[in-house]
Amino acid sequence: MRKQPFKKEVGKKITKFDSNFVMSRITQTEKVAHIGCMHLDENGLIGYHQAVVPQLLLIVNGEGWVRDETDEYIKVHSGEVVFWDKGEWHETKTDRGLLSFNIALF
C-alpha cells in the first residue's frame, strides 16, 4: 500500500496553450481502467478483501482509515490517494463519511 497527496501544493503549474492551472498527477495507464464513485456514509466500510487488480482510492471528500495485511490503520483525508497492488489485502472505513473514486486497472 502506498499513499500520496494530490493537493494543489504538490502539483505543477501548467501554462501550455495559454492555460493557467495546477495539475497534480495521480497515475498514468495504458491498460483499461474501471472508474467508480463510492459514497461511504457515517460508519461506512469497504470490507477487508484482496485486490483482484491494481487499484487506487482517490479521496475527494471526508476522511477515514485504510489498512493492508497488517492491523495498523492509516488515517486518510480528502486530497490523498491510496494505491494497492494486485493481490494486496485491504480495507477502508470511516466514522464521519467519505467520498472517493476507485480506479481499477485491468
mmCIF file of N, CA and C in Angstrom:
data_model
loop_
_atom_site.group_PDB
_atom_site.id
_atom_site.type_symbol
_atom_site.label_atom_id
_atom_site.label_comp_id
_atom_site.label_asym_id
_atom_site.label_seq_id
_atom_site.Cartn_x
_atom_site.Cartn_y
_atom_site.Cartn_z
ATOM 1 N N MET A 1 0.851 -1.175 0.000
ATOM 2 C CA MET A 1 0.000 0.000 0.000
ATOM 3 C C MET A 1 0.890 1.229 0.000
ATOM 4 N N ARG A 2 0.512 2.187 -0.846
ATOM 5 C CA ARG A 2 1.219 3.467 -0.903
ATOM 6 C C ARG A 2 0.186 4.583 -0.808
ATOM 7 N N LYS A 3 0.554 5.673 -0.140
ATOM 8 C CA LYS A 3 -0.338 6.822 -0.001
ATOM 9 C C LYS A 3 0.416 8.058 -0.451
ATOM 10 N N GLN A 4 -0.258 8.937 -1.206
ATOM 11 C CA GLN A 4 0.375 10.187 -1.624
ATOM 12 C C GLN A 4 -0.686 11.274 -1.740
ATOM 13 N N PRO A 5 -0.279 12.529 -1.603
ATOM 14 C CA PRO A 5 -1.231 13.637 -1.750
ATOM 15 C C PRO A 5 -1.445 13.984 -3.227
ATOM 16 N N PHE A 6 -2.599 14.587 -3.527
ATOM 17 C CA PHE A 6 -2.800 15.173 -4.849
ATOM 18 C C PHE A 6 -3.315 16.607 -4.730
ATOM 19 N N LYS A 7 -3.018 17.224 -3.602
ATOM 20 C CA LYS A 7 -3.438 18.603 -3.364
ATOM 21 C C LYS A 7 -2.686 19.555 -4.292
ATOM 22 N N LYS A 8 -3.194 20.750 -4.411
ATOM 23 C CA LYS A 8 -2.621 21.770 -5.285
ATOM 24 C C LYS A 8 -1.139 21.996 -5.005
ATOM 25 N N GLU A 9 -0.761 21.954 -3.748
ATOM 26 C CA GLU A 9 0.619 22.264 -3.355
ATOM 27 C C GLU A 9 1.648 21.289 -3.932
ATOM 28 N N VAL A 10 1.241 20.084 -4.316
ATOM 29 C CA VAL A 10 2.191 19.109 -4.865
ATOM 30 C C VAL A 10 2.118 19.063 -6.396
ATOM 31 N N GLY A 11 1.272 19.898 -6.972
ATOM 32 C CA GLY A 11 1.088 19.903 -8.418
ATOM 33 C C GLY A 11 2.086 20.786 -9.142
ATOM 34 N N LYS A 12 1.910 20.872 -10.442
ATOM 35 C CA LYS A 12 2.784 21.649 -11.314
ATOM 36 C C LYS A 12 1.943 22.666 -12.071
ATOM 37 N N LYS A 13 2.426 23.890 -12.146
ATOM 38 C CA LYS A 13 1.741 24.957 -12.869
ATOM 39 C C LYS A 13 1.782 24.644 -14.363
ATOM 40 N N ILE A 14 0.634 24.700 -15.019
ATOM 41 C CA ILE A 14 0.532 24.437 -16.450
ATOM 42 C C ILE A 14 0.168 25.736 -17.168
ATOM 43 N N THR A 15 1.006 26.113 -18.141
ATOM 44 C CA THR A 15 0.758 27.340 -18.907
ATOM 45 C C THR A 15 0.693 27.084 -20.417
ATOM 46 N N LYS A 16 0.946 25.844 -20.824
ATOM 47 C CA LYS A 16 0.901 25.497 -22.245
ATOM 48 C C LYS A 16 -0.490 25.788 -22.804
ATOM 49 N N PHE A 17 -0.567 26.249 -24.057
ATOM 50 C CA PHE A 17 -1.817 26.606 -24.732
ATOM 51 C C PHE A 17 -2.525 27.771 -24.029
ATOM 52 N N ASP A 18 -1.735 28.673 -23.430
ATOM 53 C CA ASP A 18 -2.285 29.815 -22.686
ATOM 54 C C ASP A 18 -3.111 29.372 -21.483
ATOM 55 N N SER A 19 -2.833 28.187 -20.959
ATOM 56 C CA SER A 19 -3.539 27.679 -19.788
ATOM 57 C C SER A 19 -3.037 28.348 -18.522
ATOM 58 N N ASN A 20 -3.826 28.227 -17.463
ATOM 59 C CA ASN A 20 -3.458 28.775 -16.167
ATOM 60 C C ASN A 20 -4.108 27.912 -15.085
ATOM 61 N N PHE A 21 -3.457 26.779 -14.758
ATOM 62 C CA PHE A 21 -3.981 25.885 -13.727
ATOM 63 C C PHE A 21 -2.850 25.036 -13.170
ATOM 64 N N VAL A 22 -3.138 24.314 -12.100
ATOM 65 C CA VAL A 22 -2.175 23.410 -11.467
ATOM 66 C C VAL A 22 -2.668 21.980 -11.675
ATOM 67 N N MET A 23 -1.763 21.110 -12.143
ATOM 68 C CA MET A 23 -2.077 19.698 -12.374
ATOM 69 C C MET A 23 -1.339 18.852 -11.351
ATOM 70 N N SER A 24 -2.085 18.062 -10.582
ATOM 71 C CA SER A 24 -1.490 17.106 -9.649
ATOM 72 C C SER A 24 -1.649 15.718 -10.258
ATOM 73 N N ARG A 25 -0.557 15.148 -10.672
ATOM 74 C CA ARG A 25 -0.593 13.825 -11.305
ATOM 75 C C ARG A 25 -0.998 12.757 -10.298
ATOM 76 N N ILE A 26 -1.759 11.783 -10.779
ATOM 77 C CA ILE A 26 -2.189 10.685 -9.924
ATOM 78 C C ILE A 26 -1.655 9.367 -10.463
ATOM 79 N N THR A 27 -1.983 9.056 -11.703
ATOM 80 C CA THR A 27 -1.492 7.822 -12.314
ATOM 81 C C THR A 27 -1.559 7.943 -13.821
ATOM 82 N N GLN A 28 -0.801 7.105 -14.490
ATOM 83 C CA GLN A 28 -0.857 7.007 -15.942
ATOM 84 C C GLN A 28 -0.970 5.532 -16.282
ATOM 85 N N THR A 29 -1.846 5.207 -17.209
ATOM 86 C CA THR A 29 -2.048 3.810 -17.546
ATOM 87 C C THR A 29 -2.268 3.626 -19.033
ATOM 88 N N GLU A 30 -1.811 2.531 -19.538
ATOM 89 C CA GLU A 30 -2.115 2.133 -20.911
ATOM 90 C C GLU A 30 -3.148 1.018 -20.904
ATOM 91 N N LYS A 31 -3.517 0.553 -19.715
ATOM 92 C CA LYS A 31 -4.477 -0.526 -19.565
ATOM 93 C C LYS A 31 -5.893 0.029 -19.477
ATOM 94 N N VAL A 32 -6.869 -0.852 -19.686
ATOM 95 C CA VAL A 32 -8.269 -0.490 -19.479
ATOM 96 C C VAL A 32 -8.464 -0.206 -17.996
ATOM 97 N N ALA A 33 -9.228 0.833 -17.686
ATOM 98 C CA ALA A 33 -9.473 1.193 -16.291
ATOM 99 C C ALA A 33 -10.980 1.282 -16.032
ATOM 100 N N HIS A 34 -11.395 0.831 -14.862
ATOM 101 C CA HIS A 34 -12.774 0.996 -14.407
ATOM 102 C C HIS A 34 -12.748 2.068 -13.332
ATOM 103 N N ILE A 35 -13.577 3.095 -13.474
ATOM 104 C CA ILE A 35 -13.613 4.185 -12.505
ATOM 105 C C ILE A 35 -15.003 4.235 -11.895
ATOM 106 N N GLY A 36 -15.068 4.140 -10.578
ATOM 107 C CA GLY A 36 -16.339 4.190 -9.869
ATOM 108 C C GLY A 36 -16.282 5.189 -8.731
ATOM 109 N N CYS A 37 -17.432 5.735 -8.387
ATOM 110 C CA CYS A 37 -17.537 6.665 -7.269
ATOM 111 C C CYS A 37 -18.167 5.930 -6.094
ATOM 112 N N MET A 38 -17.514 5.992 -4.934
ATOM 113 C CA MET A 38 -18.013 5.291 -3.751
ATOM 114 C C MET A 38 -18.422 6.300 -2.679
ATOM 115 N N HIS A 39 -19.631 6.152 -2.192
ATOM 116 C CA HIS A 39 -20.199 7.034 -1.179
ATOM 117 C C HIS A 39 -20.291 6.246 0.126
ATOM 118 N N LEU A 40 -19.434 6.553 1.069
ATOM 119 C CA LEU A 40 -19.499 5.909 2.382
ATOM 120 C C LEU A 40 -20.134 6.889 3.360
ATOM 121 N N ASP A 41 -21.251 6.525 3.931
ATOM 122 C CA ASP A 41 -21.906 7.354 4.937
ATOM 123 C C ASP A 41 -21.198 7.186 6.277
ATOM 124 N N GLU A 42 -21.733 7.794 7.327
ATOM 125 C CA GLU A 42 -21.168 7.614 8.666
ATOM 126 C C GLU A 42 -21.046 6.127 8.959
ATOM 127 N N ASN A 43 -19.933 5.748 9.560
ATOM 128 C CA ASN A 43 -19.627 4.356 9.890
ATOM 129 C C ASN A 43 -19.615 3.438 8.665
ATOM 130 N N GLY A 44 -19.269 4.010 7.504
ATOM 131 C CA GLY A 44 -19.190 3.233 6.273
ATOM 132 C C GLY A 44 -17.963 2.334 6.255
ATOM 133 N N LEU A 45 -18.054 1.259 5.476
ATOM 134 C CA LEU A 45 -16.981 0.270 5.436
ATOM 135 C C LEU A 45 -16.885 -0.357 4.051
ATOM 136 N N ILE A 46 -15.688 -0.418 3.521
ATOM 137 C CA ILE A 46 -15.378 -1.271 2.380
ATOM 138 C C ILE A 46 -14.611 -2.426 2.998
ATOM 139 N N GLY A 47 -15.250 -3.569 3.096
ATOM 140 C CA GLY A 47 -14.737 -4.701 3.862
ATOM 141 C C GLY A 47 -13.388 -5.222 3.396
ATOM 142 N N TYR A 48 -12.731 -5.888 4.295
ATOM 143 C CA TYR A 48 -11.400 -6.459 4.086
ATOM 144 C C TYR A 48 -11.456 -7.475 2.952
ATOM 145 N N HIS A 49 -10.691 -7.217 1.884
ATOM 146 C CA HIS A 49 -10.698 -8.105 0.722
ATOM 147 C C HIS A 49 -9.384 -7.983 -0.036
ATOM 148 N N GLN A 50 -9.182 -8.893 -0.950
ATOM 149 C CA GLN A 50 -7.963 -8.923 -1.748
ATOM 150 C C GLN A 50 -8.204 -8.202 -3.074
ATOM 151 N N ALA A 51 -7.261 -7.341 -3.461
ATOM 152 C CA ALA A 51 -7.378 -6.618 -4.726
ATOM 153 C C ALA A 51 -7.224 -7.599 -5.888
ATOM 154 N N VAL A 52 -8.208 -7.633 -6.757
ATOM 155 C CA VAL A 52 -8.177 -8.521 -7.910
ATOM 156 C C VAL A 52 -7.245 -7.955 -8.988
ATOM 157 N N VAL A 53 -7.151 -6.634 -9.050
ATOM 158 C CA VAL A 53 -6.285 -5.926 -9.994
ATOM 159 C C VAL A 53 -5.641 -4.763 -9.240
ATOM 160 N N PRO A 54 -4.590 -4.142 -9.778
ATOM 161 C CA PRO A 54 -4.062 -2.927 -9.158
ATOM 162 C C PRO A 54 -5.168 -1.872 -9.112
ATOM 163 N N GLN A 55 -5.248 -1.131 -8.018
ATOM 164 C CA GLN A 55 -6.310 -0.141 -7.893
ATOM 165 C C GLN A 55 -5.885 1.006 -7.000
ATOM 166 N N LEU A 56 -6.617 2.089 -7.129
ATOM 167 C CA LEU A 56 -6.355 3.219 -6.244
ATOM 168 C C LEU A 56 -7.660 3.789 -5.731
ATOM 169 N N LEU A 57 -7.565 4.391 -4.565
ATOM 170 C CA LEU A 57 -8.689 5.028 -3.878
ATOM 171 C C LEU A 57 -8.348 6.508 -3.783
ATOM 172 N N LEU A 58 -9.073 7.341 -4.510
ATOM 173 C CA LEU A 58 -8.826 8.775 -4.569
ATOM 174 C C LEU A 58 -9.887 9.468 -3.720
ATOM 175 N N ILE A 59 -9.481 10.021 -2.584
ATOM 176 C CA ILE A 59 -10.431 10.577 -1.615
ATOM 177 C C ILE A 59 -10.674 12.046 -1.939
ATOM 178 N N VAL A 60 -11.933 12.369 -2.276
ATOM 179 C CA VAL A 60 -12.266 13.737 -2.673
ATOM 180 C C VAL A 60 -13.009 14.506 -1.583
ATOM 181 N N ASN A 61 -13.571 13.790 -0.609
ATOM 182 C CA ASN A 61 -14.264 14.474 0.477
ATOM 183 C C ASN A 61 -14.307 13.543 1.690
ATOM 184 N N GLY A 62 -14.141 14.113 2.861
ATOM 185 C CA GLY A 62 -14.218 13.330 4.088
ATOM 186 C C GLY A 62 -12.879 12.777 4.523
ATOM 187 N N GLU A 63 -12.957 11.819 5.427
ATOM 188 C CA GLU A 63 -11.756 11.207 5.987
ATOM 189 C C GLU A 63 -12.091 9.812 6.493
ATOM 190 N N GLY A 64 -11.057 9.043 6.708
ATOM 191 C CA GLY A 64 -11.262 7.690 7.207
ATOM 192 C C GLY A 64 -9.938 7.023 7.492
ATOM 193 N N TRP A 65 -9.938 5.693 7.448
ATOM 194 C CA TRP A 65 -8.735 4.908 7.710
ATOM 195 C C TRP A 65 -8.644 3.796 6.678
ATOM 196 N N VAL A 66 -7.418 3.443 6.324
ATOM 197 C CA VAL A 66 -7.170 2.302 5.449
ATOM 198 C C VAL A 66 -6.143 1.405 6.115
ATOM 199 N N ARG A 67 -6.159 0.143 5.716
ATOM 200 C CA ARG A 67 -5.136 -0.783 6.191
ATOM 201 C C ARG A 67 -4.856 -1.799 5.106
ATOM 202 N N ASP A 68 -3.706 -2.458 5.257
ATOM 203 C CA ASP A 68 -3.362 -3.553 4.364
ATOM 204 C C ASP A 68 -3.391 -4.842 5.179
ATOM 205 N N GLU A 69 -2.435 -5.734 4.947
ATOM 206 C CA GLU A 69 -2.435 -7.009 5.667
ATOM 207 C C GLU A 69 -2.198 -6.865 7.167
ATOM 208 N N THR A 70 -1.644 -5.739 7.558
ATOM 209 C CA THR A 70 -1.410 -5.512 8.981
ATOM 210 C C THR A 70 -2.707 -5.034 9.633
ATOM 211 N N ASP A 71 -2.733 -5.016 10.934
ATOM 212 C CA ASP A 71 -3.894 -4.498 11.650
ATOM 213 C C ASP A 71 -3.761 -3.013 11.942
ATOM 214 N N GLU A 72 -2.712 -2.370 11.391
ATOM 215 C CA GLU A 72 -2.465 -0.946 11.627
ATOM 216 C C GLU A 72 -3.246 -0.103 10.620
ATOM 217 N N TYR A 73 -4.138 0.743 11.126
ATOM 218 C CA TYR A 73 -4.901 1.637 10.266
ATOM 219 C C TYR A 73 -4.137 2.932 10.067
ATOM 220 N N ILE A 74 -4.192 3.465 8.843
ATOM 221 C CA ILE A 74 -3.538 4.722 8.481
ATOM 222 C C ILE A 74 -4.625 5.731 8.155
ATOM 223 N N LYS A 75 -4.557 6.910 8.760
ATOM 224 C CA LYS A 75 -5.541 7.968 8.553
ATOM 225 C C LYS A 75 -5.406 8.522 7.132
ATOM 226 N N VAL A 76 -6.532 8.713 6.455
ATOM 227 C CA VAL A 76 -6.554 9.308 5.126
ATOM 228 C C VAL A 76 -7.572 10.446 5.091
ATOM 229 N N HIS A 77 -7.300 11.449 4.269
ATOM 230 C CA HIS A 77 -8.133 12.644 4.170
ATOM 231 C C HIS A 77 -8.400 12.963 2.703
ATOM 232 N N SER A 78 -9.346 13.878 2.477
ATOM 233 C CA SER A 78 -9.563 14.356 1.116
ATOM 234 C C SER A 78 -8.256 14.963 0.613
ATOM 235 N N GLY A 79 -7.992 14.787 -0.662
ATOM 236 C CA GLY A 79 -6.741 15.269 -1.246
ATOM 237 C C GLY A 79 -5.634 14.231 -1.217
ATOM 238 N N GLU A 80 -5.951 12.988 -0.838
ATOM 239 C CA GLU A 80 -4.953 11.917 -0.815
ATOM 240 C C GLU A 80 -5.436 10.757 -1.677
ATOM 241 N N VAL A 81 -4.474 9.995 -2.170
ATOM 242 C CA VAL A 81 -4.781 8.808 -2.957
ATOM 243 C C VAL A 81 -3.992 7.639 -2.379
ATOM 244 N N VAL A 82 -4.625 6.474 -2.327
ATOM 245 C CA VAL A 82 -4.005 5.254 -1.796
ATOM 246 C C VAL A 82 -3.960 4.227 -2.924
ATOM 247 N N PHE A 83 -2.800 3.598 -3.118
ATOM 248 C CA PHE A 83 -2.611 2.585 -4.151
ATOM 249 C C PHE A 83 -2.489 1.204 -3.522
ATOM 250 N N TRP A 84 -3.148 0.222 -4.134
ATOM 251 C CA TRP A 84 -2.980 -1.175 -3.742
ATOM 252 C C TRP A 84 -2.587 -1.982 -4.965
ATOM 253 N N ASP A 85 -1.649 -2.889 -4.797
ATOM 254 C CA ASP A 85 -1.230 -3.773 -5.872
ATOM 255 C C ASP A 85 -2.151 -4.980 -5.953
ATOM 256 N N LYS A 86 -2.157 -5.640 -7.087
ATOM 257 C CA LYS A 86 -2.929 -6.859 -7.264
ATOM 258 C C LYS A 86 -2.535 -7.867 -6.188
ATOM 259 N N GLY A 87 -3.530 -8.480 -5.570
ATOM 260 C CA GLY A 87 -3.280 -9.480 -4.540
ATOM 261 C C GLY A 87 -3.147 -8.924 -3.137
ATOM 262 N N GLU A 88 -3.071 -7.612 -3.002
ATOM 263 C CA GLU A 88 -2.893 -6.998 -1.684
ATOM 264 C C GLU A 88 -4.237 -6.925 -0.938
ATOM 265 N N TRP A 89 -4.244 -7.409 0.295
ATOM 266 C CA TRP A 89 -5.438 -7.340 1.137
ATOM 267 C C TRP A 89 -5.577 -5.931 1.678
ATOM 268 N N HIS A 90 -6.827 -5.433 1.766
ATOM 269 C CA HIS A 90 -7.029 -4.061 2.242
ATOM 270 C C HIS A 90 -8.467 -3.840 2.705
ATOM 271 N N GLU A 91 -8.630 -2.732 3.439
ATOM 272 C CA GLU A 91 -9.930 -2.346 3.993
ATOM 273 C C GLU A 91 -9.952 -0.835 4.132
ATOM 274 N N THR A 92 -11.138 -0.245 3.997
ATOM 275 C CA THR A 92 -11.340 1.195 4.174
ATOM 276 C C THR A 92 -12.540 1.389 5.082
ATOM 277 N N LYS A 93 -12.419 2.305 6.048
ATOM 278 C CA LYS A 93 -13.554 2.594 6.928
ATOM 279 C C LYS A 93 -13.571 4.069 7.281
ATOM 280 N N THR A 94 -14.737 4.547 7.721
ATOM 281 C CA THR A 94 -14.890 5.946 8.095
ATOM 282 C C THR A 94 -15.921 6.082 9.207
ATOM 283 N N ASP A 95 -15.717 7.034 10.088
ATOM 284 C CA ASP A 95 -16.702 7.373 11.115
ATOM 285 C C ASP A 95 -17.645 8.468 10.631
ATOM 286 N N ARG A 96 -17.100 9.447 9.917
ATOM 287 C CA ARG A 96 -17.846 10.649 9.545
ATOM 288 C C ARG A 96 -18.384 10.637 8.121
ATOM 289 N N GLY A 97 -17.879 9.781 7.279
ATOM 290 C CA GLY A 97 -18.279 9.748 5.874
ATOM 291 C C GLY A 97 -17.088 10.038 4.974
ATOM 292 N N LEU A 98 -17.180 9.521 3.753
ATOM 293 C CA LEU A 98 -16.067 9.638 2.827
ATOM 294 C C LEU A 98 -16.615 9.469 1.414
ATOM 295 N N LEU A 99 -16.164 10.315 0.505
ATOM 296 C CA LEU A 99 -16.494 10.210 -0.904
ATOM 297 C C LEU A 99 -15.198 9.979 -1.656
ATOM 298 N N SER A 100 -15.173 8.932 -2.474
ATOM 299 C CA SER A 100 -13.931 8.610 -3.168
ATOM 300 C C SER A 100 -14.216 8.046 -4.555
ATOM 301 N N PHE A 101 -13.194 8.093 -5.379
ATOM 302 C CA PHE A 101 -13.221 7.415 -6.664
ATOM 303 C C PHE A 101 -12.323 6.211 -6.550
ATOM 304 N N ASN A 102 -12.792 5.095 -7.065
ATOM 305 C CA ASN A 102 -11.993 3.888 -7.122
ATOM 306 C C ASN A 102 -11.614 3.678 -8.575
ATOM 307 N N ILE A 103 -10.332 3.512 -8.846
ATOM 308 C CA ILE A 103 -9.850 3.277 -10.189
ATOM 309 C C ILE A 103 -9.155 1.937 -10.203
ATOM 310 N N ALA A 104 -9.737 0.987 -10.924
ATOM 311 C CA ALA A 104 -9.187 -0.354 -11.046
ATOM 312 C C ALA A 104 -8.559 -0.490 -12.424
ATOM 313 N N LEU A 105 -7.307 -0.951 -12.460
ATOM 314 C CA LEU A 105 -6.553 -1.050 -13.704
ATOM 315 C C LEU A 105 -6.506 -2.499 -14.172
ATOM 316 N N PHE A 106 -7.128 -2.790 -15.305
ATOM 317 C CA PHE A 106 -7.196 -4.156 -15.820
ATOM 318 C C PHE A 106 -6.114 -4.416 -16.835
#
